[in-house]
Amino acid sequence: MTAKGIRVLIIDDEPQIRRMLRVALNAHGYETGEAQCGETGLQQAALFRPDLIILDLGLPDLDGIDVVLNLREWTTVPILVLSVREHEQDKIKALDAGADDYLTKPFGMGELLARIRAALRHAGGSTEDPVLLFGDLSIDLAHRVVTVTEKEIKLTPIEWDILKALAINGGKVLTHKQLLHTVWGPGYEGEMHYLRVYVGQLRRKVEINPAQPGHIITEPGVGYRLL
Amino acid sequence: MFSLGCKKLEDLNKHPYLPYFWGFLGVMLFTVCTRLLGSFLGEVNIALLFLLPVLFTAVKWGRRAAVVISILAVLSFDFFLIPPYGSLTIWDMRYLVSFLMFLTVAWLTGTMSQRLGNQVKAIQEREIRMAALNTLSQKIAFTTDLDSVLQTLVKKIAETLDGQVVVLLSDENQMLKVMAGTLTNIGDQEYAVAAWVYHHNQAAGRGTKNLSEVQGVYLPLSTEQGVIGVMGVCFNNPGDNHYQEYIHLLDAFSNLTSVAVVRIRLWEKAQETHLLQESEKLYSALLNSLSHDLHTPLASIIGAVTGLIEGEELYSHAAKRELFLTINQESQRMNRLVNNLLEMTRLEGGIVKVRKELCDLEDIMGVAVGRMKDLLANRVIYIKVKPGVPLVPVDFVLMEQVLVNLIENAVKYSEPGNKISLYACSDDEKAEVSVTNQGKEMPNAVLEKVFDKFYRMDSLGRVGGSGLGLAICKGIVEAHGGKIWASNNSGEGVIITFSIPLNEHGQKRVIERNCQEVEVAKI
């Protein structure tokens, strides 16, 4: 996918971070806009019409969560939140409030670009193709067939639902709450241990080495993503 | 009233006529007996026999009863046994001497026995007080929490004195504040008396010389450094001379309270000093860490970057790449170090909250190994979770930190190409996770110290690090109610193992989950 002309708005109060992101993203063909606080960020989001927003949760004027909620009132533009490790709960809140993904500072550029691509892909609605490929793992949504290195594997209904939810959001993090809600339905959002058990089972089926998974990645304290 | 051993006295209080009844009965019995056997015994013996009930009453019930009974005995003797019988008239005046004897004996023995009784009572009371004080001081001797000590004191004092107790301590502004008590809501008037006591260092209140019109009696809690507060007692059944009666006990209790408060305050001060020393140690170690462990990677980074900025064209592609890799590695190292310093500070500050949820150990191990991928590039890593290990109630993120630190440690003290194994197993009560490396053994003395803050092994060569990694592991594991220890892997390296209790809650949830699984599968 080419990044030509894709507009990214960076909302962060640290000029160094903004500069680093601007240089790196420009080098990869993205067009960038910048805002140093939440208020300008919200204005810029309307004026600059970005295709993706990178939002730092620790802004001087507004709570990052409020910025997400505010944006989500009128736009579905993908939002990537940046947070520091100490504030686990903030990023979960931001994700549940409608942010698409998160990165913990400090992060590598490769990681950032991968997240941006995943978020854009998801936003583009490019899941028309019923067969989703993740390396040696292929998921045929239409025929409910999952193969690993071209060998078909059998999944229980719950396992299938989890894998499907992750696959549709390919590369994007799904919080525990979101997954539990999607798979088990409302009222199960607190039953994290269901998820742990089924993800464990699922890994045994789709991963070559379940102890060091390459597809179903745990985001500690947050959720899972499929790569 | 005390639950004293003076049962006799209590009986007396309940039935004040009992001694007279028994005395009367005794006298009557003797009268009948001697009347029947009179001629056989002779008058002198009869007179002596009549002394018996008098003596008995005197010993048992004291002076007053004895005198009454002696008069009764005299009358009875006179009426029934001295001619003319059936009349109080006396022919022989010598009997008057006998009467006087009766009265004297009754008076003297009664007085003596009463005195003896009083002494016994006093001794018993003292013993009970001593026992109460003793158990109380034992109870509070090993407690270091002011609130619980005061609670214990107040409860015991209230129980012993049969009243309501309140303890007020002065704060830094010399204001009295109710700290504990069975009676915490004291009125303005009572409070004013307490304040007076605090400022004058004298007892006041009901029964004392000062301000006696209030309900309670207030005693200063005085120490060598001055008055620290006031203890107030409000008797449930206040008698007029309650205060006088219990003055020693009240003094003892107030002394005990002052001593306890002073002791705890001193202990707290000592703790503070200790904490201060600890934090000074932390600061100096922090400075050491900053100066060495942060400067070293920074030196590499700045060196590499300035090289690139100033003479980019001088470097070959491969050289540039090497510099970039150096920058990356060193920044990662700094990141880990900063994380550890922050984590330790938060653990010490009690800011870390353990959010336990049932987690898959294999998952945590996988994430930790994934995070340490770069560092583990030239090690062989094995992960094994014994089948049947249940979900473990832990904080995922904190546990991951423990494993990351253990892995980092295992890497530090091993050579490239060595094996590092992660192993997990469990029994009914706990899950155990161990990280084993191939490397040098450690002396036993070192094994015990590795979890101490800022401890670094000198014997194994210079290894970078804050000396905090394992201390953080210990802090986190203990916050989960678990244990962590180090041992030698039979000459091949070191094993660090930690155990996490699988509490009842966890077990139950696992069973619940199994049931649910069946249900869900059916749907």
PDB file of C-alpha atoms in Angstrom, chain B residues 135-362:
ATOM      1  CA  THR B 135      -2.209  -8.715  80.645  1.00  0.00           C
ATOM      2  CA  LEU B 136      -2.837  -5.296  79.278  1.00  0.00           C
ATOM      3  CA  SER B 137       0.812  -4.340  79.104  1.00  0.00           C
ATOM      4  CA  GLN B 138       1.597  -7.681  77.519  1.00  0.00           C
ATOM      5  CA  LYS B 139      -1.109  -7.151  74.958  1.00  0.00           C
ATOM      6  CA  ILE B 140       0.116  -3.763  73.920  1.00  0.00           C
ATOM      7  CA  ALA B 141       3.812  -4.416  74.217  1.00  0.00           C
ATOM      8  CA  PHE B 142       4.228  -5.844  70.737  1.00  0.00           C
ATOM      9  CA  THR B 143       1.749  -3.731  68.854  1.00  0.00           C
ATOM     10  CA  THR B 144       3.130  -0.834  66.929  1.00  0.00           C
ATOM     11  CA  ASP B 145      -0.077   0.617  65.667  1.00  0.00           C
ATOM     12  CA  LEU B 146      -1.310   3.463  67.838  1.00  0.00           C
ATOM     13  CA  ASP B 147      -4.967   2.966  67.023  1.00  0.00           C
ATOM     14  CA  SER B 148      -5.094  -0.695  67.874  1.00  0.00           C
ATOM     15  CA  VAL B 149      -3.091  -0.173  71.070  1.00  0.00           C
ATOM     16  CA  LEU B 150      -5.472   2.539  72.191  1.00  0.00           C
ATOM     17  CA  GLN B 151      -8.440   0.385  71.294  1.00  0.00           C
ATOM     18  CA  THR B 152      -7.097  -2.484  73.366  1.00  0.00           C
ATOM     19  CA  LEU B 153      -6.349  -0.182  76.278  1.00  0.00           C
ATOM     20  CA  VAL B 154      -9.703   1.501  76.199  1.00  0.00           C
ATOM     21  CA  LYS B 155     -11.581  -1.767  75.969  1.00  0.00           C
ATOM     22  CA  LYS B 156      -9.710  -3.294  78.859  1.00  0.00           C
ATOM     23  CA  ILE B 157      -9.945  -0.221  81.051  1.00  0.00           C
ATOM     24  CA  ALA B 158     -13.662   0.120  80.398  1.00  0.00           C
ATOM     25  CA  GLU B 159     -14.144  -3.536  81.240  1.00  0.00           C
ATOM     26  CA  THR B 160     -12.069  -3.417  84.421  1.00  0.00           C
ATOM     27  CA  LEU B 161     -13.548  -0.223  85.782  1.00  0.00           C
ATOM     28  CA  ASP B 162     -17.071  -0.895  84.547  1.00  0.00           C
ATOM     29  CA  GLY B 163     -17.370   2.442  82.825  1.00  0.00           C
ATOM     30  CA  GLN B 164     -16.899   4.360  79.627  1.00  0.00           C
ATOM     31  CA  VAL B 165     -13.405   5.419  78.691  1.00  0.00           C
ATOM     32  CA  VAL B 166     -12.092   8.044  76.336  1.00  0.00           C
ATOM     33  CA  VAL B 167      -8.526   8.858  75.384  1.00  0.00           C
ATOM     34  CA  LEU B 168      -7.705  12.280  74.011  1.00  0.00           C
ATOM     35  CA  LEU B 169      -4.307  13.100  72.611  1.00  0.00           C
ATOM     36  CA  SER B 170      -2.961  16.508  71.745  1.00  0.00           C
ATOM     37  CA  ASP B 171      -2.075  17.254  68.156  1.00  0.00           C
ATOM     38  CA  GLU B 172       0.717  19.516  66.956  1.00  0.00           C
ATOM     39  CA  ASN B 173      -1.431  22.593  67.683  1.00  0.00           C
ATOM     40  CA  GLN B 174      -1.918  21.561  71.299  1.00  0.00           C
ATOM     41  CA  MET B 175      -5.543  20.715  70.575  1.00  0.00           C
ATOM     42  CA  LEU B 176      -7.011  17.645  72.211  1.00  0.00           C
ATOM     43  CA  LYS B 177      -8.502  15.134  69.839  1.00  0.00           C
ATOM     44  CA  VAL B 178     -10.465  12.024  70.737  1.00  0.00           C
ATOM     45  CA  MET B 179      -8.272   9.145  69.597  1.00  0.00           C
ATOM     46  CA  ALA B 180     -10.136   6.173  70.985  1.00  0.00           C
ATOM     47  CA  GLY B 181     -12.809   5.332  73.454  1.00  0.00           C
ATOM     48  CA  THR B 182     -15.975   3.500  74.229  1.00  0.00           C
ATOM     49  CA  LEU B 183     -17.341   6.974  74.664  1.00  0.00           C
ATOM     50  CA  THR B 184     -16.260   9.026  71.681  1.00  0.00           C
ATOM     51  CA  ASN B 185     -18.926  11.678  71.774  1.00  0.00           C
ATOM     52  CA  ILE B 186     -18.045  13.828  74.719  1.00  0.00           C
ATOM     53  CA  GLY B 187     -19.901  17.010  75.456  1.00  0.00           C
ATOM     54  CA  ASP B 188     -18.455  20.509  75.517  1.00  0.00           C
ATOM     55  CA  GLN B 189     -18.371  20.625  79.279  1.00  0.00           C
ATOM     56  CA  GLU B 190     -16.531  17.339  79.535  1.00  0.00           C
ATOM     57  CA  TYR B 191     -14.161  18.468  76.830  1.00  0.00           C
ATOM     58  CA  ALA B 192     -13.470  21.679  78.720  1.00  0.00           C
ATOM     59  CA  VAL B 193     -12.562  19.683  81.822  1.00  0.00           C
ATOM     60  CA  ALA B 194     -10.293  17.470  79.734  1.00  0.00           C
ATOM     61  CA  ALA B 195      -8.606  20.590  78.351  1.00  0.00           C
ATOM     62  CA  TRP B 196      -8.190  21.941  81.884  1.00  0.00           C
ATOM     63  CA  VAL B 197      -6.574  18.659  82.931  1.00  0.00           C
ATOM     64  CA  TYR B 198      -4.290  18.809  79.911  1.00  0.00           C
ATOM     65  CA  HIS B 199      -3.123  22.320  80.716  1.00  0.00           C
ATOM     66  CA  HIS B 200      -2.818  21.903  84.501  1.00  0.00           C
ATOM     67  CA  ASN B 201      -1.457  18.353  84.583  1.00  0.00           C
ATOM     68  CA  GLN B 202      -3.868  17.483  87.412  1.00  0.00           C
ATOM     69  CA  ALA B 203      -6.744  15.085  87.673  1.00  0.00           C
ATOM     70  CA  ALA B 204     -10.186  16.652  87.584  1.00  0.00           C
ATOM     71  CA  GLY B 205     -13.839  15.703  87.390  1.00  0.00           C
ATOM     72  CA  ARG B 206     -16.222  13.723  89.505  1.00  0.00           C
ATOM     73  CA  GLY B 207     -14.846  12.793  92.931  1.00  0.00           C
ATOM     74  CA  THR B 208     -11.712  14.922  92.622  1.00  0.00           C
ATOM     75  CA  LYS B 209     -10.927  18.294  94.110  1.00  0.00           C
ATOM     76  CA  ASN B 210     -11.194  20.051  90.755  1.00  0.00           C
ATOM     77  CA  LEU B 211     -14.256  20.724  88.585  1.00  0.00           C
ATOM     78  CA  SER B 212     -16.136  17.858  90.148  1.00  0.00           C
ATOM     79  CA  GLU B 213     -19.563  18.673  88.728  1.00  0.00           C
ATOM     80  CA  VAL B 214     -19.057  16.727  85.466  1.00  0.00           C
ATOM     81  CA  GLN B 215     -19.860  13.074  84.801  1.00  0.00           C
ATOM     82  CA  GLY B 216     -16.387  11.708  84.178  1.00  0.00           C
ATOM     83  CA  VAL B 217     -13.080  11.813  85.935  1.00  0.00           C
ATOM     84  CA  TYR B 218     -10.150  13.005  83.836  1.00  0.00           C
ATOM     85  CA  LEU B 219      -6.502  12.186  84.330  1.00  0.00           C
ATOM     86  CA  PRO B 220      -3.519  13.702  82.571  1.00  0.00           C
ATOM     87  CA  LEU B 221      -1.370  11.386  80.449  1.00  0.00           C
ATOM     88  CA  SER B 222       1.936  12.784  81.590  1.00  0.00           C
ATOM     89  CA  THR B 223       5.360  11.803  80.408  1.00  0.00           C
ATOM     90  CA  GLU B 224       8.841  13.137  80.920  1.00  0.00           C
ATOM     91  CA  GLN B 225       8.307  15.410  77.952  1.00  0.00           C
ATOM     92  CA  GLY B 226       5.108  16.816  79.433  1.00  0.00           C
ATOM     93  CA  VAL B 227       1.435  16.045  79.108  1.00  0.00           C
ATOM     94  CA  ILE B 228       0.545  14.282  75.875  1.00  0.00           C
ATOM     95  CA  GLY B 229      -3.155  13.877  76.421  1.00  0.00           C
ATOM     96  CA  VAL B 230      -5.988  13.056  78.773  1.00  0.00           C
ATOM     97  CA  MET B 231      -7.761   9.882  79.757  1.00  0.00           C
ATOM     98  CA  GLY B 232     -11.376  10.198  80.818  1.00  0.00           C
ATOM     99  CA  VAL B 233     -13.405   7.600  82.695  1.00  0.00           C
ATOM    100  CA  CYS B 234     -17.117   7.751  83.260  1.00  0.00           C
ATOM    101  CA  PHE B 235     -18.248   5.080  85.704  1.00  0.00           C
ATOM    102  CA  ASN B 236     -21.443   3.263  84.849  1.00  0.00           C
ATOM    103  CA  ASN B 237     -22.584   3.357  88.485  1.00  0.00           C
ATOM    104  CA  PRO B 238     -20.760   6.314  89.930  1.00  0.00           C
ATOM    105  CA  GLY B 239     -20.528   6.267  93.700  1.00  0.00           C
ATOM    106  CA  ASP B 240     -19.387   9.305  95.648  1.00  0.00           C
ATOM    107  CA  ASN B 241     -15.982   7.970  96.501  1.00  0.00           C
ATOM    108  CA  HIS B 242     -15.429   5.947  93.327  1.00  0.00           C
ATOM    109  CA  TYR B 243     -12.509   8.098  92.388  1.00  0.00           C
ATOM    110  CA  GLN B 244     -10.810   7.629  95.750  1.00  0.00           C
ATOM    111  CA  GLU B 245     -11.436   3.914  95.628  1.00  0.00           C
ATOM    112  CA  TYR B 246      -9.927   3.487  92.189  1.00  0.00           C
ATOM    113  CA  ILE B 247      -7.318   6.202  92.319  1.00  0.00           C
ATOM    114  CA  HIS B 248      -4.387   3.809  92.144  1.00  0.00           C
ATOM    115  CA  LEU B 249      -5.873   1.811  89.337  1.00  0.00           C
ATOM    116  CA  LEU B 250      -6.752   4.936  87.398  1.00  0.00           C
ATOM    117  CA  ASP B 251      -3.216   6.210  87.879  1.00  0.00           C
ATOM    118  CA  ALA B 252      -1.794   2.907  86.756  1.00  0.00           C
ATOM    119  CA  PHE B 253      -3.969   2.856  83.653  1.00  0.00           C
ATOM    120  CA  SER B 254      -3.168   6.417  82.726  1.00  0.00           C
ATOM    121  CA  ASN B 255       0.528   5.711  83.203  1.00  0.00           C
ATOM    122  CA  LEU B 256       0.290   2.622  81.067  1.00  0.00           C
ATOM    123  CA  THR B 257      -1.482   4.589  78.370  1.00  0.00           C
ATOM    124  CA  SER B 258       1.135   7.336  78.404  1.00  0.00           C
ATOM    125  CA  VAL B 259       3.933   4.804  78.223  1.00  0.00           C
ATOM    126  CA  ALA B 260       2.253   3.009  75.338  1.00  0.00           C
ATOM    127  CA  VAL B 261       1.664   6.204  73.408  1.00  0.00           C
ATOM    128  CA  VAL B 262       5.194   7.424  73.973  1.00  0.00           C
ATOM    129  CA  ARG B 263       6.629   4.069  72.993  1.00  0.00           C
ATOM    130  CA  ILE B 264       4.692   3.986  69.738  1.00  0.00           C
ATOM    131  CA  ARG B 265       5.561   7.566  68.911  1.00  0.00           C
ATOM    132  CA  LEU B 266       9.216   6.806  69.480  1.00  0.00           C
ATOM    133  CA  TRP B 267       8.911   3.706  67.347  1.00  0.00           C
ATOM    134  CA  GLU B 268       7.290   5.704  64.594  1.00  0.00           C
ATOM    135  CA  LYS B 269      10.035   8.249  64.795  1.00  0.00           C
ATOM    136  CA  ALA B 270      12.603   5.480  64.571  1.00  0.00           C
ATOM    137  CA  GLN B 271      10.781   4.096  61.539  1.00  0.00           C
ATOM    138  CA  GLU B 272      10.798   7.498  59.938  1.00  0.00           C
ATOM    139  CA  THR B 273      14.486   7.826  60.525  1.00  0.00           C
ATOM    140  CA  HIS B 274      14.984   4.391  59.095  1.00  0.00           C
ATOM    141  CA  LEU B 275      12.895   5.265  56.049  1.00  0.00           C
ATOM    142  CA  LEU B 276      14.817   8.456  55.648  1.00  0.00           C
ATOM    143  CA  GLN B 277      18.059   6.542  55.754  1.00  0.00           C
ATOM    144  CA  GLU B 278      16.656   4.075  53.254  1.00  0.00           C
ATOM    145  CA  SER B 279      15.541   6.800  50.935  1.00  0.00           C
ATOM    146  CA  GLU B 280      18.906   8.501  51.297  1.00  0.00           C
ATOM    147  CA  LYS B 281      20.436   5.207  50.316  1.00  0.00           C
ATOM    148  CA  LEU B 282      18.006   5.066  47.421  1.00  0.00           C
ATOM    149  CA  TYR B 283      18.946   8.545  46.336  1.00  0.00           C
ATOM    150  CA  SER B 284      22.640   7.936  46.509  1.00  0.00           C
ATOM    151  CA  ALA B 285      22.226   4.663  44.626  1.00  0.00           C
ATOM    152  CA  LEU B 286      20.006   6.465  42.176  1.00  0.00           C
ATOM    153  CA  LEU B 287      22.735   8.994  41.669  1.00  0.00           C
ATOM    154  CA  ASN B 288      25.273   6.225  41.220  1.00  0.00           C
ATOM    155  CA  SER B 289      23.001   4.537  38.728  1.00  0.00           C
ATOM    156  CA  LEU B 290      22.401   7.764  36.914  1.00  0.00           C
ATOM    157  CA  SER B 291      26.023   8.703  36.812  1.00  0.00           C
ATOM    158  CA  HIS B 292      27.228   5.339  35.641  1.00  0.00           C
ATOM    159  CA  ASP B 293      24.470   3.319  34.088  1.00  0.00           C
ATOM    160  CA  LEU B 294      22.804   6.184  32.311  1.00  0.00           C
ATOM    161  CA  HIS B 295      25.997   7.892  31.310  1.00  0.00           C
ATOM    162  CA  THR B 296      27.449   4.800  29.706  1.00  0.00           C
ATOM    163  CA  PRO B 297      24.655   4.252  27.175  1.00  0.00           C
ATOM    164  CA  LEU B 298      24.351   7.997  26.703  1.00  0.00           C
ATOM    165  CA  ALA B 299      28.049   8.188  25.908  1.00  0.00           C
ATOM    166  CA  SER B 300      27.613   5.531  23.219  1.00  0.00           C
ATOM    167  CA  ILE B 301      24.520   7.186  21.807  1.00  0.00           C
ATOM    168  CA  ILE B 302      25.919  10.705  21.746  1.00  0.00           C
ATOM    169  CA  GLY B 303      29.207   9.453  20.354  1.00  0.00           C
ATOM    170  CA  ALA B 304      27.535   7.532  17.560  1.00  0.00           C
ATOM    171  CA  VAL B 305      25.055  10.249  16.686  1.00  0.00           C
ATOM    172  CA  THR B 306      27.517  13.137  16.679  1.00  0.00           C
ATOM    173  CA  GLY B 307      29.804  11.026  14.527  1.00  0.00           C
ATOM    174  CA  LEU B 308      26.993  10.581  12.045  1.00  0.00           C
ATOM    175  CA  ILE B 309      25.969  14.239  12.125  1.00  0.00           C
ATOM    176  CA  GLU B 310      29.446  15.639  11.694  1.00  0.00           C
ATOM    177  CA  GLY B 311      30.837  13.312   9.078  1.00  0.00           C
ATOM    178  CA  GLU B 312      28.131  11.236   7.568  1.00  0.00           C
ATOM    179  CA  GLU B 313      30.022  10.798   4.319  1.00  0.00           C
ATOM    180  CA  LEU B 314      33.039   9.281   6.128  1.00  0.00           C
ATOM    181  CA  TYR B 315      31.172   6.187   7.173  1.00  0.00           C
ATOM    182  CA  SER B 316      30.553   3.177   5.004  1.00  0.00           C
ATOM    183  CA  HIS B 317      27.078   1.759   4.851  1.00  0.00           C
ATOM    184  CA  ALA B 318      28.044  -1.115   7.160  1.00  0.00           C
ATOM    185  CA  ALA B 319      29.689   1.236   9.661  1.00  0.00           C
ATOM    186  CA  LYS B 320      26.638   3.447   9.719  1.00  0.00           C
ATOM    187  CA  ARG B 321      24.439   0.481  10.352  1.00  0.00           C
ATOM    188  CA  GLU B 322      26.644  -0.578  13.220  1.00  0.00           C
ATOM    189  CA  LEU B 323      26.409   2.867  14.768  1.00  0.00           C
ATOM    190  CA  PHE B 324      22.637   2.812  14.409  1.00  0.00           C
ATOM    191  CA  LEU B 325      22.469  -0.591  16.053  1.00  0.00           C
ATOM    192  CA  THR B 326      24.599   0.712  18.916  1.00  0.00           C
ATOM    193  CA  ILE B 327      22.285   3.665  19.366  1.00  0.00           C
ATOM    194  CA  ASN B 328      19.276   1.368  19.367  1.00  0.00           C
ATOM    195  CA  GLN B 329      20.757  -1.103  21.844  1.00  0.00           C
ATOM    196  CA  GLU B 330      21.939   1.543  24.214  1.00  0.00           C
ATOM    197  CA  SER B 331      18.642   3.401  24.202  1.00  0.00           C
ATOM    198  CA  GLN B 332      16.814   0.158  24.900  1.00  0.00           C
ATOM    199  CA  ARG B 333      19.144  -0.459  27.803  1.00  0.00           C
ATOM    200  CA  MET B 334      18.504   2.994  29.153  1.00  0.00           C
ATOM    201  CA  ASN B 335      14.797   2.459  28.741  1.00  0.00           C
ATOM    202  CA  ARG B 336      14.923  -0.714  30.813  1.00  0.00           C
ATOM    203  CA  LEU B 337      16.967   1.026  33.454  1.00  0.00           C
ATOM    204  CA  VAL B 338      14.627   3.962  33.694  1.00  0.00           C
ATOM    205  CA  ASN B 339      11.664   1.578  33.850  1.00  0.00           C
ATOM    206  CA  ASN B 340      13.291  -0.301  36.707  1.00  0.00           C
ATOM    207  CA  LEU B 341      14.036   2.862  38.621  1.00  0.00           C
ATOM    208  CA  LEU B 342      10.474   4.041  38.172  1.00  0.00           C
ATOM    209  CA  GLU B 343       9.039   0.659  39.062  1.00  0.00           C
ATOM    210  CA  MET B 344      11.117   0.438  42.228  1.00  0.00           C
ATOM    211  CA  THR B 345      10.151   3.937  43.272  1.00  0.00           C
ATOM    212  CA  ARG B 346       6.505   3.111  42.722  1.00  0.00           C
ATOM    213  CA  LEU B 347       6.756  -0.192  44.582  1.00  0.00           C
ATOM    214  CA  GLU B 348       8.442   1.543  47.490  1.00  0.00           C
ATOM    215  CA  GLY B 349       5.965   4.372  47.472  1.00  0.00           C
ATOM    216  CA  GLY B 350       3.098   1.894  47.582  1.00  0.00           C
ATOM    217  CA  ILE B 351       1.682   3.359  44.380  1.00  0.00           C
ATOM    218  CA  VAL B 352       1.692  -0.002  42.609  1.00  0.00           C
ATOM    219  CA  LYS B 353      -1.728  -1.541  42.610  1.00  0.00           C
ATOM    220  CA  VAL B 354      -1.922  -5.270  42.025  1.00  0.00           C
ATOM    221  CA  ARG B 355      -4.831  -5.918  39.682  1.00  0.00           C
ATOM    222  CA  LYS B 356      -5.195  -9.657  39.953  1.00  0.00           C
ATOM    223  CA  GLU B 357      -7.027 -11.566  37.289  1.00  0.00           C
ATOM    224  CA  LEU B 358      -6.712 -15.155  36.154  1.00  0.00           C
ATOM    225  CA  CYS B 359      -3.844 -15.298  33.690  1.00  0.00           C
ATOM    226  CA  ASP B 360      -2.190 -17.936  31.575  1.00  0.00           C
ATOM    227  CA  LEU B 361       1.445 -18.310  32.676  1.00  0.00           C
ATOM    228  CA  GLU B 362       2.449 -19.490  29.217  1.00  0.00           C
TER     229      GLU B 362
END
